[in-house]
Tab-separated table of C-alpha atoms in Angstrom:
chain	number	residue	atom	x	y	z
W	77	MET	CA	-32.381	14.569	-59.616
W	78	ALA	CA	-28.898	14.891	-59.383
W	79	ASN	CA	-26.983	12.385	-57.533
W	80	VAL	CA	-25.598	13.334	-54.079
W	81	ARG	CA	-22.670	11.940	-53.373
W	82	THR	CA	-22.246	11.368	-49.666
W	83	THR	CA	-18.739	10.922	-47.878
W	84	SER	CA	-18.560	8.785	-44.908
W	85	ARG	CA	-15.808	9.467	-41.694
W	86	SER	CA	-14.900	7.686	-38.955
W	87	ILE	CA	-16.913	8.142	-35.742
W	88	ASP	CA	-15.221	8.088	-32.586
W	89	PRO	CA	-17.128	9.898	-29.727
W	90	ILE	CA	-14.759	8.918	-27.275
W	91	TRP	CA	-11.871	10.665	-29.080
W	92	GLU	CA	-14.082	13.736	-30.095
W	93	GLN	CA	-14.755	14.282	-25.998
W	94	VAL	CA	-11.054	13.930	-25.445
W	95	GLN	CA	-10.463	16.306	-27.738
W	96	GLU	CA	-13.293	18.783	-26.865
W	97	GLU	CA	-11.930	19.091	-23.134
W	98	ALA	CA	-8.521	19.302	-23.910
W	99	HIS	CA	-9.076	22.497	-25.691
W	100	GLN	CA	-11.300	23.844	-22.477
W	101	ALA	CA	-8.326	22.881	-20.209
W	102	ILE	CA	-5.840	25.023	-22.527
W	103	VAL	CA	-8.448	27.941	-21.907
W	104	ASP	CA	-8.796	26.715	-18.082
W	105	GLU	CA	-4.894	26.476	-17.713
W	106	PRO	CA	-2.796	28.208	-20.469
W	107	LEU	CA	0.535	26.906	-18.743
W	108	LEU	CA	-0.677	23.190	-19.455
W	109	GLY	CA	-0.635	24.267	-23.137
W	110	GLY	CA	2.525	22.206	-24.116
W	111	LEU	CA	1.030	19.233	-22.740
W	112	VAL	CA	-1.924	18.944	-23.577
W	113	HIS	CA	-1.167	19.717	-27.381
W	114	SER	CA	1.558	17.104	-27.448
W	115	SER	CA	-0.361	14.553	-25.847
W	116	LEU	CA	-3.979	15.057	-27.333
W	117	LEU	CA	-4.513	17.708	-29.863
W	118	HIS	CA	-1.028	16.807	-31.977
W	119	HIS	CA	-2.549	13.398	-32.824
W	120	ALA	CA	-5.161	12.396	-34.994
W	121	THR	CA	-6.360	9.208	-33.617
W	122	PHE	CA	-6.986	7.952	-30.110
W	123	GLU	CA	-4.677	5.237	-30.817
W	124	ARG	CA	-1.894	7.777	-32.008
W	125	ALA	CA	-2.139	9.554	-28.473
W	126	LEU	CA	-1.742	6.604	-26.744
W	127	SER	CA	1.376	5.522	-28.302
W	128	TYR	CA	2.219	8.713	-27.802
W	129	ARG	CA	1.744	8.877	-24.062
W	130	LEU	CA	3.221	5.425	-23.374
W	131	ALA	CA	6.252	6.295	-25.253
W	132	LEU	CA	6.556	9.242	-23.112
W	133	LYS	CA	6.211	7.024	-19.936
W	134	LEU	CA	7.998	4.096	-20.791
W	135	SER	CA	11.012	5.205	-22.718
W	136	SER	CA	14.383	5.358	-21.147
W	137	GLY	CA	18.188	5.127	-21.890
W	138	GLU	CA	17.560	1.852	-23.243
W	139	MET	CA	14.960	2.627	-25.255
W	140	SER	CA	14.155	5.986	-27.115
W	141	GLU	CA	10.206	7.544	-27.223
W	142	GLN	CA	10.410	7.294	-30.769
W	143	LEU	CA	10.862	3.576	-31.137
W	144	ILE	CA	8.297	2.841	-28.193
W	145	ALA	CA	5.863	4.735	-30.502
W	146	GLU	CA	6.383	3.129	-33.514
W	147	ILE	CA	6.318	-0.545	-31.612
W	148	ALA	CA	2.782	0.701	-30.168
W	149	ASP	CA	1.700	2.296	-33.284
W	150	ALA	CA	2.433	-1.267	-35.236
W	151	ALA	CA	0.802	-3.151	-32.307
W	152	TYR	CA	-2.666	-0.706	-32.399
W	153	VAL	CA	-2.372	-1.072	-36.376
W	154	ARG	CA	-1.896	-4.871	-36.620
W	155	ASN	CA	-4.402	-5.468	-33.283
W	156	PRO	CA	-7.612	-2.997	-33.888
W	157	ALA	CA	-9.189	-4.856	-31.112
W	158	LEU	CA	-6.584	-3.018	-28.777
W	159	GLY	CA	-8.028	0.436	-29.275
W	160	LEU	CA	-11.386	-0.705	-28.601
W	161	ALA	CA	-10.309	-2.278	-25.235
W	162	ALA	CA	-8.585	1.090	-24.545
W	163	ARG	CA	-11.981	3.100	-25.462
W	164	ALA	CA	-14.099	0.516	-23.188
W	165	ASP	CA	-11.249	0.753	-20.169
W	166	LEU	CA	-11.264	4.892	-20.552
W	167	ALA	CA	-15.531	5.019	-20.458
W	168	ALA	CA	-14.884	2.594	-16.883
W	169	VAL	CA	-12.965	4.755	-15.380
W	170	TYR	CA	-14.752	7.857	-16.285
W	171	ASP	CA	-18.107	6.044	-15.134
W	172	ARG	CA	-16.415	4.451	-11.942
W	173	ASP	CA	-13.965	6.303	-10.377
W	174	PRO	CA	-15.720	9.778	-8.488
W	175	ALA	CA	-12.139	11.396	-8.939
W	176	CYS	CA	-12.456	10.866	-12.652
W	177	HIS	CA	-14.287	13.928	-14.119
W	178	ARG	CA	-13.329	14.210	-17.845
W	179	LEU	CA	-12.342	11.369	-20.218
W	180	MET	CA	-8.882	13.209	-20.645
W	181	GLN	CA	-8.153	12.680	-17.471
W	182	PRO	CA	-6.719	9.293	-17.489
W	183	LEU	CA	-5.146	9.350	-20.442
W	184	LEU	CA	-2.846	12.243	-18.849
W	185	TYR	CA	-2.474	11.441	-15.026
W	186	PHE	CA	-3.800	8.180	-14.191
W	187	LYS	CA	-1.088	5.306	-13.906
W	188	GLY	CA	-3.682	2.421	-13.784
W	189	PHE	CA	-5.544	3.516	-16.935
W	190	GLN	CA	-1.857	3.802	-18.693
W	191	ALA	CA	-0.323	0.516	-17.050
W	192	VAL	CA	-3.100	-1.369	-18.341
W	193	GLN	CA	-2.618	-0.001	-21.512
W	194	ALA	CA	0.912	-0.699	-21.557
W	195	HIS	CA	-0.115	-4.643	-21.225
W	196	ARG	CA	-2.498	-4.814	-23.748
W	197	VAL	CA	0.638	-3.867	-26.182
W	198	ALA	CA	2.736	-5.918	-24.292
W	199	ASN	CA	0.565	-8.945	-24.447
W	200	ALA	CA	-0.138	-8.587	-28.529
W	201	LEU	CA	3.699	-8.681	-28.534
W	202	TRP	CA	3.821	-11.787	-26.470
W	203	ARG	CA	1.124	-13.682	-28.519
W	204	GLU	CA	2.894	-12.804	-31.094
W	205	GLY	CA	6.399	-14.553	-29.997
W	206	ARG	CA	8.304	-11.240	-29.381
W	207	ALA	CA	8.724	-12.459	-25.388
W	208	ASP	CA	12.464	-10.344	-24.815
W	209	LEU	CA	10.264	-7.103	-25.951
W	210	ALA	CA	6.851	-7.841	-24.010
W	211	TYR	CA	9.150	-8.350	-21.505
W	212	PHE	CA	10.599	-4.712	-21.830
W	213	ILE	CA	7.551	-3.486	-21.915
W	214	GLN	CA	6.639	-5.172	-18.743
W	215	MET	CA	9.899	-4.170	-16.772
W	216	ARG	CA	9.341	-0.667	-17.532
W	217	THR	CA	5.379	-0.614	-16.912
W	218	SER	CA	6.519	-1.908	-13.117
W	219	GLU	CA	9.089	0.769	-12.703
W	220	MET	CA	7.148	3.701	-13.788
W	221	PHE	CA	3.907	2.840	-12.230
W	222	GLY	CA	4.324	0.344	-9.881
W	223	ILE	CA	1.918	-2.401	-11.174
W	224	ASP	CA	3.348	-5.998	-12.567
W	225	ILE	CA	1.472	-7.555	-15.073
W	226	HIS	CA	3.024	-10.393	-16.841
W	227	PRO	CA	2.760	-10.223	-20.644
W	228	GLY	CA	1.199	-13.471	-20.558
W	229	ALA	CA	-1.597	-12.752	-18.798
W	230	THR	CA	-5.320	-12.156	-20.305
W	231	ILE	CA	-6.699	-8.806	-19.492
W	232	GLY	CA	-10.186	-8.103	-20.916
W	233	GLN	CA	-11.919	-4.925	-21.449
W	234	GLY	CA	-13.579	-2.183	-19.431
W	235	ILE	CA	-11.072	-2.428	-16.750
W	236	MET	CA	-11.074	0.012	-13.706
W	237	ILE	CA	-7.854	0.056	-11.621
W	238	ASP	CA	-8.258	2.581	-8.729
W	239	HIS	CA	-4.894	4.100	-7.261
W	240	ALA	CA	-3.669	1.376	-8.682
W	241	HIS	CA	-0.170	1.027	-6.199
W	242	SER	CA	1.571	-2.312	-5.990
W	243	ILE	CA	-0.603	-4.430	-8.531
W	244	VAL	CA	0.769	-7.810	-9.662
W	245	ILE	CA	-1.015	-10.266	-11.948
W	246	GLY	CA	0.807	-13.403	-12.895
W	247	GLU	CA	1.356	-14.903	-16.270
W	248	THR	CA	-1.606	-17.302	-16.086
W	249	ALA	CA	-4.253	-14.638	-14.701
W	250	VAL	CA	-7.545	-14.254	-16.560
W	251	VAL	CA	-9.276	-11.436	-15.883
W	252	GLY	CA	-12.521	-10.787	-17.392
W	253	ASP	CA	-14.593	-7.906	-18.965
W	254	ASN	CA	-15.971	-4.863	-16.738
W	255	VAL	CA	-13.613	-5.596	-13.404
W	256	SER	CA	-12.740	-3.243	-10.992
W	257	MET	CA	-10.152	-3.706	-8.358
W	258	LEU	CA	-8.241	-1.108	-6.122
W	259	HIS	CA	-4.563	-0.757	-4.919
W	260	SER	CA	-2.809	-3.832	-3.583
W	261	VAL	CA	-4.211	-6.714	-5.757
W	262	THR	CA	-2.648	-10.028	-5.859
W	263	LEU	CA	-3.438	-12.613	-8.681
W	264	GLY	CA	-0.954	-14.768	-8.124
W	265	GLY	CA	0.596	-18.108	-7.630
W	266	THR	CA	0.904	-20.602	-4.482
W	267	GLY	CA	4.227	-21.881	-5.231
W	268	LYS	CA	6.759	-22.750	-7.861
W	269	GLU	CA	4.468	-24.358	-10.405
W	270	ASP	CA	4.969	-23.957	-14.193
W	271	ASP	CA	2.025	-24.734	-15.623
W	272	ASP	CA	-1.821	-22.873	-15.474
W	273	ARG	CA	-1.154	-21.767	-11.773
W	274	HIS	CA	-3.042	-18.216	-11.517
W	275	PRO	CA	-6.715	-17.096	-10.674
W	276	LYS	CA	-9.442	-17.055	-13.643
W	277	ILE	CA	-11.622	-13.512	-12.689
W	278	GLY	CA	-15.149	-13.721	-14.179
W	279	ASP	CA	-16.785	-10.500	-15.716
W	280	GLY	CA	-17.918	-7.929	-13.047
W	281	VAL	CA	-15.968	-8.835	-10.238
W	282	LEU	CA	-14.900	-6.325	-7.587
W	283	ILE	CA	-11.832	-6.673	-5.899
W	284	GLY	CA	-10.852	-4.344	-2.692
W	285	ALA	CA	-7.869	-3.003	-1.871
W	286	GLY	CA	-5.056	-5.386	-0.526
W	287	ALA	CA	-6.972	-8.490	-1.219
W	288	HIS	CA	-4.989	-11.838	-2.528
W	289	VAL	CA	-6.214	-14.179	-5.065
W	290	LEU	CA	-3.937	-17.135	-5.351
W	291	GLY	CA	-3.377	-20.045	-7.069
W	292	ASN	CA	-5.713	-21.537	-10.145
W	293	ILE	CA	-9.106	-20.921	-9.303
W	294	SER	CA	-12.230	-19.685	-10.215
W	295	ILE	CA	-14.150	-16.215	-9.122
W	296	GLY	CA	-17.454	-16.492	-10.666
W	297	GLN	CA	-18.900	-13.299	-12.432
W	298	CYS	CA	-20.091	-10.558	-10.480
W	299	CYS	CA	-18.955	-11.474	-7.111
W	300	ARG	CA	-17.135	-8.953	-4.686
W	301	ILE	CA	-13.693	-10.172	-2.774
W	302	ALA	CA	-13.578	-7.659	0.507
W	303	ALA	CA	-10.352	-5.407	1.598
W	304	GLY	CA	-7.911	-7.215	2.468
W	305	SER	CA	-8.974	-11.090	1.824
W	306	VAL	CA	-6.903	-13.967	0.630
W	307	VAL	CA	-8.793	-16.123	-1.379
W	308	LEU	CA	-7.677	-19.614	-1.978
W	309	GLU	CA	-10.462	-21.466	-3.039
W	310	ASP	CA	-13.537	-21.001	-6.053
W	311	VAL	CA	-16.215	-18.849	-5.596
W	312	PRO	CA	-19.384	-19.064	-7.064
W	313	PRO	CA	-21.193	-16.509	-8.901
W	314	MET	CA	-22.864	-13.332	-7.398
W	315	LYS	CA	-21.468	-14.018	-3.724
W	316	THR	CA	-19.218	-11.544	-1.570
W	317	VAL	CA	-16.300	-13.486	0.373
W	318	ALA	CA	-14.173	-11.842	3.165
W	319	GLY	CA	-11.524	-12.833	5.452
W	320	VAL	CA	-8.138	-14.762	5.712
W	321	PRO	CA	-8.781	-17.399	4.516
W	322	ALA	CA	-11.615	-16.019	2.571
W	323	ARG	CA	-14.938	-17.558	2.812
W	324	ILE	CA	-18.387	-16.530	1.669
W	325	VAL	CA	-20.524	-13.942	3.814
W	326	GLY	CA	-23.299	-13.355	1.485
W	327	GLU	CA	-24.787	-12.130	-1.757
W	328	ALA	CA	-22.906	-10.083	-4.062
W	329	GLY	CA	-25.773	-7.287	-3.155
W	330	CYS	CA	-26.161	-5.984	-6.346
W	331	SER	CA	-26.104	-7.459	-10.030
W	332	GLN	CA	-22.919	-5.333	-11.073
W	333	PRO	CA	-20.974	-5.042	-8.160
W	334	SER	CA	-17.673	-3.814	-10.149
W	335	ILE	CA	-19.462	-0.763	-11.570
W	336	SER	CA	-21.560	0.337	-8.292
W	337	MET	CA	-17.881	-0.315	-6.473
W	338	ASP	CA	-20.123	-0.618	-3.047
W	339	GLN	CA	-17.245	-2.239	-0.987
W	340	LEU	CA	-19.185	-1.959	2.583
W	341	LEU	CA	-20.372	-5.426	4.122
W	342	ARG	CA	-23.317	-4.680	6.100
W	343	GLY	CA	-24.288	-6.397	9.244
W	344	SER	CA	-26.124	-9.274	8.123
W	345	MET	CA	-23.371	-10.470	5.675
W	346	ILE	CA	-21.039	-11.191	8.398
W	347	GLU	CA	-23.310	-12.552	11.196
């Protein structure tokens, strides 16, 4: 029997679906053909498309699109985990945001997703000791998207930031995996300390709009922080906190608050 020679190819279902959606988008709206081709279909990989999109958004008279794209491309090559985390973020937005109907939408239109990916590149540069370049990416991300994440902050994967206006995350903050937050969230310090001074957010936490979590405190996994709350103390896992200052008002209400996105405080919780 003759030997059958097989060749393997990279399987990337996220990227393949994005490309399928891109082709259909051009059929549905031909006027977007140039945008969709240049941003998605022109690129061989998901990472290359991300680099291009970030470069288009973050470039300025101070630094060209080509240079930013090269910086991002190199970061993805040196750190394959960045691309994997971006895919997890994309899937999270698609799964949790009812306004997201296609995987290509966050790549093209959602500033929360794009800002988190810019931060991932900045954080990679920060960890390599290239602080000034990381600060530049942070500055442009803040100017373009209205989201200020210090390049030193540690961000997990599967992150969904909905609406994403006025997000602030400090240098020593740690955000776990599968966290969801809405606009105007602050993970900040409480003064002029120059050490470990920012919150540690556990996996699966849901942070409501306008919530402020301040100081070197820990929020346990799968907690819910109600909109407008100011959290100043540690919170055990699987709890709901609300108020100014925030207090525990009940259990989390489900096993995965960040995925269910249920922000309602029922009567029994606040009696």
